[in-house]
CSV table of C-alpha atoms in Angstrom, one decimal:
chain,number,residue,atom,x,y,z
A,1,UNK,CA,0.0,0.0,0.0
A,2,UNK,CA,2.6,2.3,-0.8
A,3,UNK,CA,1.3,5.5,-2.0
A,4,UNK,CA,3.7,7.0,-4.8
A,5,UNK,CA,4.2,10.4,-5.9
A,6,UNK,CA,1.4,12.6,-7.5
A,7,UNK,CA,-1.6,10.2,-5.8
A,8,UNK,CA,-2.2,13.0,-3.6
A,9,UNK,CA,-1.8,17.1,-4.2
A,10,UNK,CA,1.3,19.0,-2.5
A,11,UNK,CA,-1.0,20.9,0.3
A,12,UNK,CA,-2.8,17.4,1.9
A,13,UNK,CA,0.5,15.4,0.6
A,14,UNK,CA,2.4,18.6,3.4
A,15,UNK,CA,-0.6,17.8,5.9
A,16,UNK,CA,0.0,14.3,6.0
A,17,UNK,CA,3.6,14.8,6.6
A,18,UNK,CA,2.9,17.3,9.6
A,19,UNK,CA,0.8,14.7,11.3
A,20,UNK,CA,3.3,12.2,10.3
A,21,UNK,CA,6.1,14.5,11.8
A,22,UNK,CA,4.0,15.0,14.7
A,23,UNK,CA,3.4,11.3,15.2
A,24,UNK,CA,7.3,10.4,15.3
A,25,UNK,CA,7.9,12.9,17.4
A,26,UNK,CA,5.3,11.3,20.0
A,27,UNK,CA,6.8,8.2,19.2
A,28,UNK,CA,10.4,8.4,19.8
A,29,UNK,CA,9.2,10.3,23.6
A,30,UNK,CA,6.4,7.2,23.8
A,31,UNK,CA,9.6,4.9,22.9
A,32,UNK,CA,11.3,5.6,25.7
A,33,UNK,CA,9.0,3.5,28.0
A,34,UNK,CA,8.7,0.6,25.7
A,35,UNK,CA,12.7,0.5,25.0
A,36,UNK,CA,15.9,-0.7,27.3
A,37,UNK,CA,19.4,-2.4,26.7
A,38,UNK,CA,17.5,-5.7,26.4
A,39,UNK,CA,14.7,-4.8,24.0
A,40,UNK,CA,16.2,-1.7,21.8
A,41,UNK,CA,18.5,-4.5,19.4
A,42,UNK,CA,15.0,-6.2,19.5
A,43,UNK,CA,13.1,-3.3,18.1
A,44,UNK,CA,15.7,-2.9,15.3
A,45,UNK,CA,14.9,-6.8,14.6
A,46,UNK,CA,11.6,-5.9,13.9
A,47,UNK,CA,11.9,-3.3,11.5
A,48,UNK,CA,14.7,-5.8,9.6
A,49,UNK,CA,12.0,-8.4,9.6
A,50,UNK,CA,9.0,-5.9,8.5
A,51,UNK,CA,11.2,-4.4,5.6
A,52,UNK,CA,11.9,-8.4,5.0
A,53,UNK,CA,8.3,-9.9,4.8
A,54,UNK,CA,6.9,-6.6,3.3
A,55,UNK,CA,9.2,-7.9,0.3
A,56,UNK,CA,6.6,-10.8,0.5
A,57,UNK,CA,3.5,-10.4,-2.2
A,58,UNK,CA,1.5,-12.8,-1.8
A,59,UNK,CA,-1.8,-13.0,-4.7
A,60,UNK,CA,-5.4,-12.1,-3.5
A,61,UNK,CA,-7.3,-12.3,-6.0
A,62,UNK,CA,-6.9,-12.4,-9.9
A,63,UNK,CA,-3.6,-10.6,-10.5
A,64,UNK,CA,-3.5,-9.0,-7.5
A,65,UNK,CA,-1.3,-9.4,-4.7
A,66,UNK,CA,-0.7,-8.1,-1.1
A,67,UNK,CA,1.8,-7.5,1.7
A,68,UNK,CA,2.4,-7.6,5.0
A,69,UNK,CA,2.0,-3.8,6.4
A,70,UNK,CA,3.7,-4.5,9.4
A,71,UNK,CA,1.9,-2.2,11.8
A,72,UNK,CA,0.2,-4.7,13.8
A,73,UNK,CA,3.4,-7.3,14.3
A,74,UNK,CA,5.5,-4.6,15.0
A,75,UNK,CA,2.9,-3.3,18.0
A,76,UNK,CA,2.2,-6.3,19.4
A,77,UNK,CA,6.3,-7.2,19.4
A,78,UNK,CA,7.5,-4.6,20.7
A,79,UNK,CA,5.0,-1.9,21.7
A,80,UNK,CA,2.8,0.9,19.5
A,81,UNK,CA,5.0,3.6,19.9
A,82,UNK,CA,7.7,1.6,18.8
A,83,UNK,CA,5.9,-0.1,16.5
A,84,UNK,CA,5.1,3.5,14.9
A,85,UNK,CA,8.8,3.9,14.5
A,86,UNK,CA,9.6,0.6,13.1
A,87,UNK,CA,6.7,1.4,10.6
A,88,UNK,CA,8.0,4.7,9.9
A,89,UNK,CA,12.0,3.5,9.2
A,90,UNK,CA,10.7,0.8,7.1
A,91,UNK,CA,8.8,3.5,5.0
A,92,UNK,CA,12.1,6.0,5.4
A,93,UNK,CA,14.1,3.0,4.0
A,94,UNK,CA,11.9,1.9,1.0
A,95,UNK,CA,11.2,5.6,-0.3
A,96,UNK,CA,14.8,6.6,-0.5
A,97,UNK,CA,16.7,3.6,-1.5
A,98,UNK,CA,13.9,1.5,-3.3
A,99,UNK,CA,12.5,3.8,-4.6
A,100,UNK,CA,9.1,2.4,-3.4
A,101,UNK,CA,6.8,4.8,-1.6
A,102,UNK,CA,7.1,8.4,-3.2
A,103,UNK,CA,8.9,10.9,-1.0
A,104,UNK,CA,6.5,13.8,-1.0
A,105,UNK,CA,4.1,10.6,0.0
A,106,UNK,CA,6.2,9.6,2.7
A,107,UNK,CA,4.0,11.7,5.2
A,108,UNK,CA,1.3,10.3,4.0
A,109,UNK,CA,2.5,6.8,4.1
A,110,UNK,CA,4.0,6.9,7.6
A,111,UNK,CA,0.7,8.1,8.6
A,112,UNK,CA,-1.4,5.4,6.6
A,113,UNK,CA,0.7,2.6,7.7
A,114,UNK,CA,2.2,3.9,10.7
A,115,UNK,CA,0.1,5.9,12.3
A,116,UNK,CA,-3.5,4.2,11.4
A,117,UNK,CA,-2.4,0.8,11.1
A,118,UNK,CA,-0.6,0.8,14.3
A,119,UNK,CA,-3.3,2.9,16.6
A,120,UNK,CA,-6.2,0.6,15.0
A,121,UNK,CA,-4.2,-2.5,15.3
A,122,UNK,CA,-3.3,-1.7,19.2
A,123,UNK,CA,-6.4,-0.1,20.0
A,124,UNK,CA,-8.0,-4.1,18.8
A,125,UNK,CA,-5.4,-6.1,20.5
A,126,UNK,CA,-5.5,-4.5,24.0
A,127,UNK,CA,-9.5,-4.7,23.4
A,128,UNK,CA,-9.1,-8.2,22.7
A,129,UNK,CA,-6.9,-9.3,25.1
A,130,UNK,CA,-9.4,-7.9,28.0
A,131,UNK,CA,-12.3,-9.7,26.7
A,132,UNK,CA,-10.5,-12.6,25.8
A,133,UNK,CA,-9.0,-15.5,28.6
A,134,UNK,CA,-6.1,-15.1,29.9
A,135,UNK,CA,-4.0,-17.5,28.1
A,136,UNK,CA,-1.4,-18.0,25.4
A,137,UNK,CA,-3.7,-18.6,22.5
A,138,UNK,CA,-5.7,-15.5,23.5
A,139,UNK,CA,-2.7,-13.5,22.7
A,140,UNK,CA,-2.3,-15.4,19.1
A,141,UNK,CA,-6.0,-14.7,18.3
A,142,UNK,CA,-5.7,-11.0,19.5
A,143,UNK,CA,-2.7,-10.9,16.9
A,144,UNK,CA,-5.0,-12.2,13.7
A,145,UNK,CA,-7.7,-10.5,14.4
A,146,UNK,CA,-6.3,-6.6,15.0
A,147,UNK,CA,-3.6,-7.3,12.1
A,148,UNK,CA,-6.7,-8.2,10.0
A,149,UNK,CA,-8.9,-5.0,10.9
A,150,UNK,CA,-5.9,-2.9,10.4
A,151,UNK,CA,-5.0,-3.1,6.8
A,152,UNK,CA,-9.1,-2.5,5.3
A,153,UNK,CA,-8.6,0.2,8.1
A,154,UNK,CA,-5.8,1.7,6.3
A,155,UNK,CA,-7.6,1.4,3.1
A,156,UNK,CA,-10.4,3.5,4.4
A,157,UNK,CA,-7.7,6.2,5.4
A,158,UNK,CA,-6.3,6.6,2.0
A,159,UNK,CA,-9.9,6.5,0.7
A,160,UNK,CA,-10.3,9.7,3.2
A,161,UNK,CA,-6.8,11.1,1.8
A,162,UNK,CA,-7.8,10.8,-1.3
A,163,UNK,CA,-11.0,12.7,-0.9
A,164,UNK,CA,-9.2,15.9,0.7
A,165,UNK,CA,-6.2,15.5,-1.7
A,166,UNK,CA,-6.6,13.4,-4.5
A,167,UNK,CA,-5.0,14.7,-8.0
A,168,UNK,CA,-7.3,12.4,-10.3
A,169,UNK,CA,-11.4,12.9,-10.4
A,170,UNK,CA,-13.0,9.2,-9.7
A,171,UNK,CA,-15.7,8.1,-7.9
A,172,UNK,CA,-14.8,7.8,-4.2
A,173,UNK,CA,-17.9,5.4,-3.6
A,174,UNK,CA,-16.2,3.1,-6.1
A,175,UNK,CA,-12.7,3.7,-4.5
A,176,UNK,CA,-13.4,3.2,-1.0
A,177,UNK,CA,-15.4,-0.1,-2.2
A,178,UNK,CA,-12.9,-1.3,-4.2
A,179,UNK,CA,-9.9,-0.2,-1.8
A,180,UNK,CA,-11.7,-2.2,1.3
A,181,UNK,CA,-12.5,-5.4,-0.9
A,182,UNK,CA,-9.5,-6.1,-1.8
A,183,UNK,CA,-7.5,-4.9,1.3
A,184,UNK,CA,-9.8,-7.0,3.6
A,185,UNK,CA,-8.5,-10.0,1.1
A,186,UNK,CA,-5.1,-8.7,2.1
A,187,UNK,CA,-5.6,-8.3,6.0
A,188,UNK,CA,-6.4,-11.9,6.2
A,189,UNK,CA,-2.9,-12.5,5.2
A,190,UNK,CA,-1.3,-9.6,7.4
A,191,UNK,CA,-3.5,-11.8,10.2
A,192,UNK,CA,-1.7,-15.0,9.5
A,193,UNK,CA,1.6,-13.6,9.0
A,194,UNK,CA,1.0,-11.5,12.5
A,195,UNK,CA,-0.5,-14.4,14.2
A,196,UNK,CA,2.4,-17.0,13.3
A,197,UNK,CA,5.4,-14.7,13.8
A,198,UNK,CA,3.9,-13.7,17.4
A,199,UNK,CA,3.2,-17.0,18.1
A,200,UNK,CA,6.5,-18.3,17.0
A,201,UNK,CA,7.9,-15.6,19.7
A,202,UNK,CA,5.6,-16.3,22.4
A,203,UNK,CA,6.5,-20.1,22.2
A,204,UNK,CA,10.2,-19.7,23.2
A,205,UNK,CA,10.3,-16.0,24.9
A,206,UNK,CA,6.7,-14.8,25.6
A,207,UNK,CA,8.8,-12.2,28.4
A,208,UNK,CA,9.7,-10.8,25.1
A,209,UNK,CA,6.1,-9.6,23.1
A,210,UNK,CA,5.2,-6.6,24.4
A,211,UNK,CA,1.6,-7.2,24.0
A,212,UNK,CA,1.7,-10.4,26.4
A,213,UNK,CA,3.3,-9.0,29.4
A,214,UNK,CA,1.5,-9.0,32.0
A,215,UNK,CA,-1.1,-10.8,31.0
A,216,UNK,CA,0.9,-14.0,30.6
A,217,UNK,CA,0.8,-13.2,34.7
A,218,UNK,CA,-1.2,-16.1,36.2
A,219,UNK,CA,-0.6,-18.6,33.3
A,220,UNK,CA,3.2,-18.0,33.9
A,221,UNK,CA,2.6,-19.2,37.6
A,222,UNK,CA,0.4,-22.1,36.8
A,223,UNK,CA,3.0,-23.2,33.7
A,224,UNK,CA,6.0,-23.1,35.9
A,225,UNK,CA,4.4,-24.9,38.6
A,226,UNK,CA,3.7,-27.7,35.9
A,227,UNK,CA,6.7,-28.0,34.1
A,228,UNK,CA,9.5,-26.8,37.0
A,229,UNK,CA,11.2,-30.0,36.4
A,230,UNK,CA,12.1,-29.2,32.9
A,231,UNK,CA,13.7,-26.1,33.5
A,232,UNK,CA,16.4,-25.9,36.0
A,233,UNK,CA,16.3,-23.2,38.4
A,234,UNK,CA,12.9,-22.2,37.6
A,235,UNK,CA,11.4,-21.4,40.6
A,236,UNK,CA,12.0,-18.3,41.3
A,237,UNK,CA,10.0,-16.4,43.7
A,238,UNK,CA,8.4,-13.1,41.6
A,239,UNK,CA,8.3,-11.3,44.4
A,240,UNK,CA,11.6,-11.3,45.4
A,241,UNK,CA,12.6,-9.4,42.1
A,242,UNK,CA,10.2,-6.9,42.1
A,243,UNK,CA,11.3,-5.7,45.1
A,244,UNK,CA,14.3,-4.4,43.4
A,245,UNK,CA,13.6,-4.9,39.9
A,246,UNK,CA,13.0,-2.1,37.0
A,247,UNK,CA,10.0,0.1,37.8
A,248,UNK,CA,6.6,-0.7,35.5
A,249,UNK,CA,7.8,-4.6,34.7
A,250,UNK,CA,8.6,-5.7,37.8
A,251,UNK,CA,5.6,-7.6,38.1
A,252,UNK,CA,6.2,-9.3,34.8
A,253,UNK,CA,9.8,-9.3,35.3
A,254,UNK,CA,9.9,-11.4,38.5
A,255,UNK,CA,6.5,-13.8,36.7
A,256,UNK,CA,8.9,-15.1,33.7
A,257,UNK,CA,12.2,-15.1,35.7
A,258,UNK,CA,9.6,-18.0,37.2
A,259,UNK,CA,9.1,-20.1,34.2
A,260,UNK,CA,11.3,-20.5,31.8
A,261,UNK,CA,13.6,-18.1,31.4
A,262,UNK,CA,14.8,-17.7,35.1
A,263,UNK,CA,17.1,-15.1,35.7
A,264,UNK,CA,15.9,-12.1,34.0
A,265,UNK,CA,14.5,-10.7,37.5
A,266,UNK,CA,17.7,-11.0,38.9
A,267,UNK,CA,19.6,-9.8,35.7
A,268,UNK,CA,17.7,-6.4,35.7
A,269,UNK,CA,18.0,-6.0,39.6
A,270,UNK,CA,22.0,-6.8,39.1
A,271,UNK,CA,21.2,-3.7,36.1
A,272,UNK,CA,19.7,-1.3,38.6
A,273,UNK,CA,21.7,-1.8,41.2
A,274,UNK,CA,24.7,-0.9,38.8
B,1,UNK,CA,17.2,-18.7,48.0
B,2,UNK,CA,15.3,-18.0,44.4
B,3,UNK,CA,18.0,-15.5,43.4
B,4,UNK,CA,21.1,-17.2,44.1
B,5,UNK,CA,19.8,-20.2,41.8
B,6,UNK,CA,18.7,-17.5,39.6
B,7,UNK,CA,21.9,-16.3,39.4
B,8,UNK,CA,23.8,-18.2,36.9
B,9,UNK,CA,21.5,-18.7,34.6
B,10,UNK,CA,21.1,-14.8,34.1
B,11,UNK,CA,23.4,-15.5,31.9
B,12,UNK,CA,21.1,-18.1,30.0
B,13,UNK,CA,18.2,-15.3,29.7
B,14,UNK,CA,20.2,-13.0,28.1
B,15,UNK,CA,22.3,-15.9,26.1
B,16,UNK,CA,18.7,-17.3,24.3
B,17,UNK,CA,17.6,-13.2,23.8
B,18,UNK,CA,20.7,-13.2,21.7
B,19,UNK,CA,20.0,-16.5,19.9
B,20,UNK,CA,16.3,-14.6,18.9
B,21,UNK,CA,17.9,-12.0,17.8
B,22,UNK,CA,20.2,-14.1,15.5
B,23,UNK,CA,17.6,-16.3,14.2
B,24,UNK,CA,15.3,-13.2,13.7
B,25,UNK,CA,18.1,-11.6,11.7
B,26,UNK,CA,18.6,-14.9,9.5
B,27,UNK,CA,15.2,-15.1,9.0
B,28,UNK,CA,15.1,-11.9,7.9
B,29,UNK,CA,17.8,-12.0,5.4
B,30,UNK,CA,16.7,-15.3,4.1
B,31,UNK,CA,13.0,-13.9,3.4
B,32,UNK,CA,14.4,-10.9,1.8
B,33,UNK,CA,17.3,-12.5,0.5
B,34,UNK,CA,15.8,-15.9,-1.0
B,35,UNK,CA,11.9,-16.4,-0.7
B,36,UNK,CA,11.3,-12.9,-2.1
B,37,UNK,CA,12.5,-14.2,-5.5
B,38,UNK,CA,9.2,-16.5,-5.5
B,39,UNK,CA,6.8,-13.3,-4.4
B,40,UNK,CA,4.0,-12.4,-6.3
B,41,UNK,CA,4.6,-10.3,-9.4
B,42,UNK,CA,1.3,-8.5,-9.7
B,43,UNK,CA,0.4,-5.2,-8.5
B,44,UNK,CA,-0.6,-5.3,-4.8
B,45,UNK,CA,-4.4,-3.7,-3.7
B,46,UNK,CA,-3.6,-0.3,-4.0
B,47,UNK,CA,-1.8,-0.5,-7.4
B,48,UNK,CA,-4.6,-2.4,-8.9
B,49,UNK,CA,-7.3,-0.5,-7.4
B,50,UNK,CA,-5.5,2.8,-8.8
B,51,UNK,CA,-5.4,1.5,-12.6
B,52,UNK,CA,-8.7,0.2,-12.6
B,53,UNK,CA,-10.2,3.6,-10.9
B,54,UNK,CA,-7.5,6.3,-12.6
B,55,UNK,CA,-6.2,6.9,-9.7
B,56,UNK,CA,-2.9,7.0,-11.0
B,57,UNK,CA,-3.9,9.6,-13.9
B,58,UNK,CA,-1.4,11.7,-12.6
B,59,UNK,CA,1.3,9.3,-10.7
B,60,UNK,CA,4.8,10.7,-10.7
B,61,UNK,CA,8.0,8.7,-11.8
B,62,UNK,CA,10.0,8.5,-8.7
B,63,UNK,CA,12.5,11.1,-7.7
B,64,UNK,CA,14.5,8.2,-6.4
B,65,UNK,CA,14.0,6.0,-9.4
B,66,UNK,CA,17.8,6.2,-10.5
B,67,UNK,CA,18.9,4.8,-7.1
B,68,UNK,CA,21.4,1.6,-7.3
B,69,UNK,CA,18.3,-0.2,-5.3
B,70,UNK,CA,15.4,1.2,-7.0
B,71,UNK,CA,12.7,-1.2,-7.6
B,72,UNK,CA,14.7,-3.8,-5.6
B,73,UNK,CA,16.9,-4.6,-7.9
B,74,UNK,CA,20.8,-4.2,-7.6
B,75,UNK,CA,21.4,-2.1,-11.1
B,76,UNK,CA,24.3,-4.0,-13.0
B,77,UNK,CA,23.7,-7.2,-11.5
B,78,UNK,CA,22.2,-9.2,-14.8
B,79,UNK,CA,20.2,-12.5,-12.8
B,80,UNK,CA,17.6,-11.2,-11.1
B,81,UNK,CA,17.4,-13.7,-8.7
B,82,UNK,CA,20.9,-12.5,-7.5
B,83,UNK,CA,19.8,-8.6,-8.1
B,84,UNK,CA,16.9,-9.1,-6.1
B,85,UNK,CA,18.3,-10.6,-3.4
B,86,UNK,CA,21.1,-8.6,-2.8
B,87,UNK,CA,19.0,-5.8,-2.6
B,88,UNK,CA,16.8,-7.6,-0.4
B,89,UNK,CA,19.8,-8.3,2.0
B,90,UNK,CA,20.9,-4.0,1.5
B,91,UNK,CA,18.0,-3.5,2.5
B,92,UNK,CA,17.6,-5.7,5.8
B,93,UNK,CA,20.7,-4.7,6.6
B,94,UNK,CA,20.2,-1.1,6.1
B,95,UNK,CA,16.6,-1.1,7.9
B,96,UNK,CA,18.6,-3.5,11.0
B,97,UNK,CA,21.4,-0.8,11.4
B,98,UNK,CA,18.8,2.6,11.1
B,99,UNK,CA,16.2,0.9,13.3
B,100,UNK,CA,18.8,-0.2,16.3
B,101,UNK,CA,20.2,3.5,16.0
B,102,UNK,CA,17.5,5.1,16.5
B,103,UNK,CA,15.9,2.5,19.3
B,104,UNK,CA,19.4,2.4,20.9
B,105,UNK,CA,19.2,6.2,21.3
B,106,UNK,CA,15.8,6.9,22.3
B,107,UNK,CA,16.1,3.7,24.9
B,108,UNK,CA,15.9,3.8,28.7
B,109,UNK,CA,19.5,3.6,30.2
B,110,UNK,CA,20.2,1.3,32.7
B,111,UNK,CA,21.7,3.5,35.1
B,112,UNK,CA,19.4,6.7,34.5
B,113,UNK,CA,16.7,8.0,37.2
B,114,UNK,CA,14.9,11.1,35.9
B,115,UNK,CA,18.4,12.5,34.9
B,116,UNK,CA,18.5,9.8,32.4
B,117,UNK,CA,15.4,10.5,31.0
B,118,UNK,CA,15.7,14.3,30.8
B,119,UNK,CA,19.0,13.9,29.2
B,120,UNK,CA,17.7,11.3,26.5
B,121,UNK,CA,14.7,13.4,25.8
B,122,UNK,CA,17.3,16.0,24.1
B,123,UNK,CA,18.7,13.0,22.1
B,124,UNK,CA,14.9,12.1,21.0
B,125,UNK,CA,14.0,15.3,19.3
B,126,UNK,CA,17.6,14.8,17.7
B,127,UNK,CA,16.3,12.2,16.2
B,128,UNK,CA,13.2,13.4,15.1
B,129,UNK,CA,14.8,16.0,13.0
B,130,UNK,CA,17.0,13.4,11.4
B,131,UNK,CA,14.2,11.1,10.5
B,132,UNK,CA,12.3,13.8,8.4
């Protein structure tokens, strides 16, 4: 869904890059909270991967095809203002090297695919996740279903561009109709993709998706009850690293230094007490 | 009693967050690198939409169309299997090294109370102005 140059005129195409603008700015202050030593490298991963399976067109329908946009995955990895910036360096990379992406469209496609995919995608995850059990598969589910909303979300954005700033005189009834068809084809495959890349993670490091901490919480207890003989040194008490452990994740922190990956707790107290 | 048999394998935490990393970075360039060679071809929603609509009427050839990468493609590199994926790896390796700058930047340091913070809030709008 890479908007190139002349799609839209030059005062919405300077719009869209003010709210674009003002979006990363948010983001990179946003980042802050999302990003430490341990999850920065991480973050950079995702944008790798994102440009990687964006390179992905996969057919739709009858000589069309579709890719990954990213937004969702990259929210649900590693958190939405982050994700927002993954989004946006993706974009930044593919207009000026690739030459994909116009650059007077840049604003407008950080904002379609960064900006709206993200804050729709999140905005349907968190809501899912409440409603939802707590439980792994939860998590997964959550992951299909916003990445799926996002992308025809998206496509009723550019519709909206379009109308303010569009350079060609069509029918916007027909555009938005067509634009939503086939980009609802399309979101099922950004679901898949989202679903089976955070599932993938939350199998071997679920301390690591953003979008699960926390809420992994009482399964985490109940798991490493179950399968404490597997791990070695796995039963940490998660209270005993919140006490001293990074402020916001303690909770979380201390919960997985429990099962599976014992030790974190302790690494980040051994961090802060540095 | 939990932390001392936490303790060494600390070390095991942050040894598998590496091996993610490193198999998240060879999936990467293996997608990019390999697989993308067997993408689809045709023109993705909004293309397709566009043409059929006129959308495109007025469509600009990109400013950037003479890069070395443009269209994903290595220029002078006649197979475009190998082309394609060696732009494909560029460009993982490009998006990798611009992403973990800017996240390593804007990221919480370790040792930083609310000095930290203020300090790194200079670096953010930095970056901000580097990114547009």
């Amino acid at each position: 869904m890479h908007v190139p140059d002349g799609f839209i005129d030059t005062p919405v195409s300077v719009a869209a890059g003010a709210v674009a603008a003002g979006a990363v700015a948010a983001s990179l202050r946003g980042a802050r909270r999302e990003l430490d030593d341990r999850t920065a490298p991480l973050a950079g991963l995702v944008a790798a991967f994102v440009f990687a399976v964006q390179m992905l067109n996969f057919p739709v329908a009858a000589g069309t095809s579709g890719h990954l946009l990213g937004g969702a995955l990259a929210a649900i990895l590693v958190g939405p203002w982050t994700g927002v910036l993954c989004i946006s360096v993706v974009l930044l990379m593919q207009a000026v090297l690739f030459a994909d992406g116009g650059l007077t469209a840049l604003g407008v496609n950080i904002t379609l695919m960064g900006v709206v995919g993200v804050t729709v995608a999140y905005a349907v995850f968190r809501g899912l996740v409440r409603l939802l059990p707590r439980a792994r598969g939860s998590v997964t589910a959550a992951s299909f279903l916003a990445a799926f909303v996002s992308v025809p979300a998206a496509a009723v954005a550019f519709t909206g561009i379009y109308a303010l700033g569009g350079t060609a005189d069509v029918s916007l009834g027909k555009v938005l109709t067509a634009m939503v068809g086939v980009h609802t084809l399309i979101g099922v495959g950004e679901g898949v993709i989202t679903a089976l890349t955070v599932g993938a993670v939350i199998a071997v490091r679920p301390d690591l998706v953003y979008g699960a901490r926390g809420l992994t919480q009482p399964l985490r207890l109940s798991a490493a009850a179950a399968a404490a003989p597997a791990r070695p040194g796995g039963n940490g008490n998660p209270g005993a690293p919140g006490t001293t452990g990074a402020s916001g994740t303690t909770g979380t922190t201390g919960i997985t230094g429990a099962a599976g990956t014992p030790g974190t707790g302790a690494r980040s107290s051994k961090e802060t007490n540095a | 009693m939990s932390s001392t048999a936490q303790s060494p394998s600390g070390r095991t935490a942050s040894g598998t967050t590496r091996l993610v990393w490193i198999i998240g970075v060879l999936a990467a360039l293996v997608l990019a690198g390999f697989v993308s060679h067997y993408a689809s071809a045709s023109p993705d929603g909004l293309e397709k939409v566009a043409a059929e609509h006129g959308i495109d009427e007025k469509a600009e050839a990109h400013a950037a169309e003479d890069s070395p990468l443009a269209d994903y493609q290595v220029r002078d590199v006649d197979s475009p299997r190998l082309s394609g994926g060696l732009a494909g790896v560029v460009g993982v390796g490009a998006t990798l090294a611009a992403g973990t700058g800017v996240f390593w930047l804007v990221r919480r340091r370790a040792s930083g109370g609310p000095d930290g913070s203020g300090d790194g809030s200079g670096d953010g709008s930095g970056d901000g102005g580097d990114a547009r």
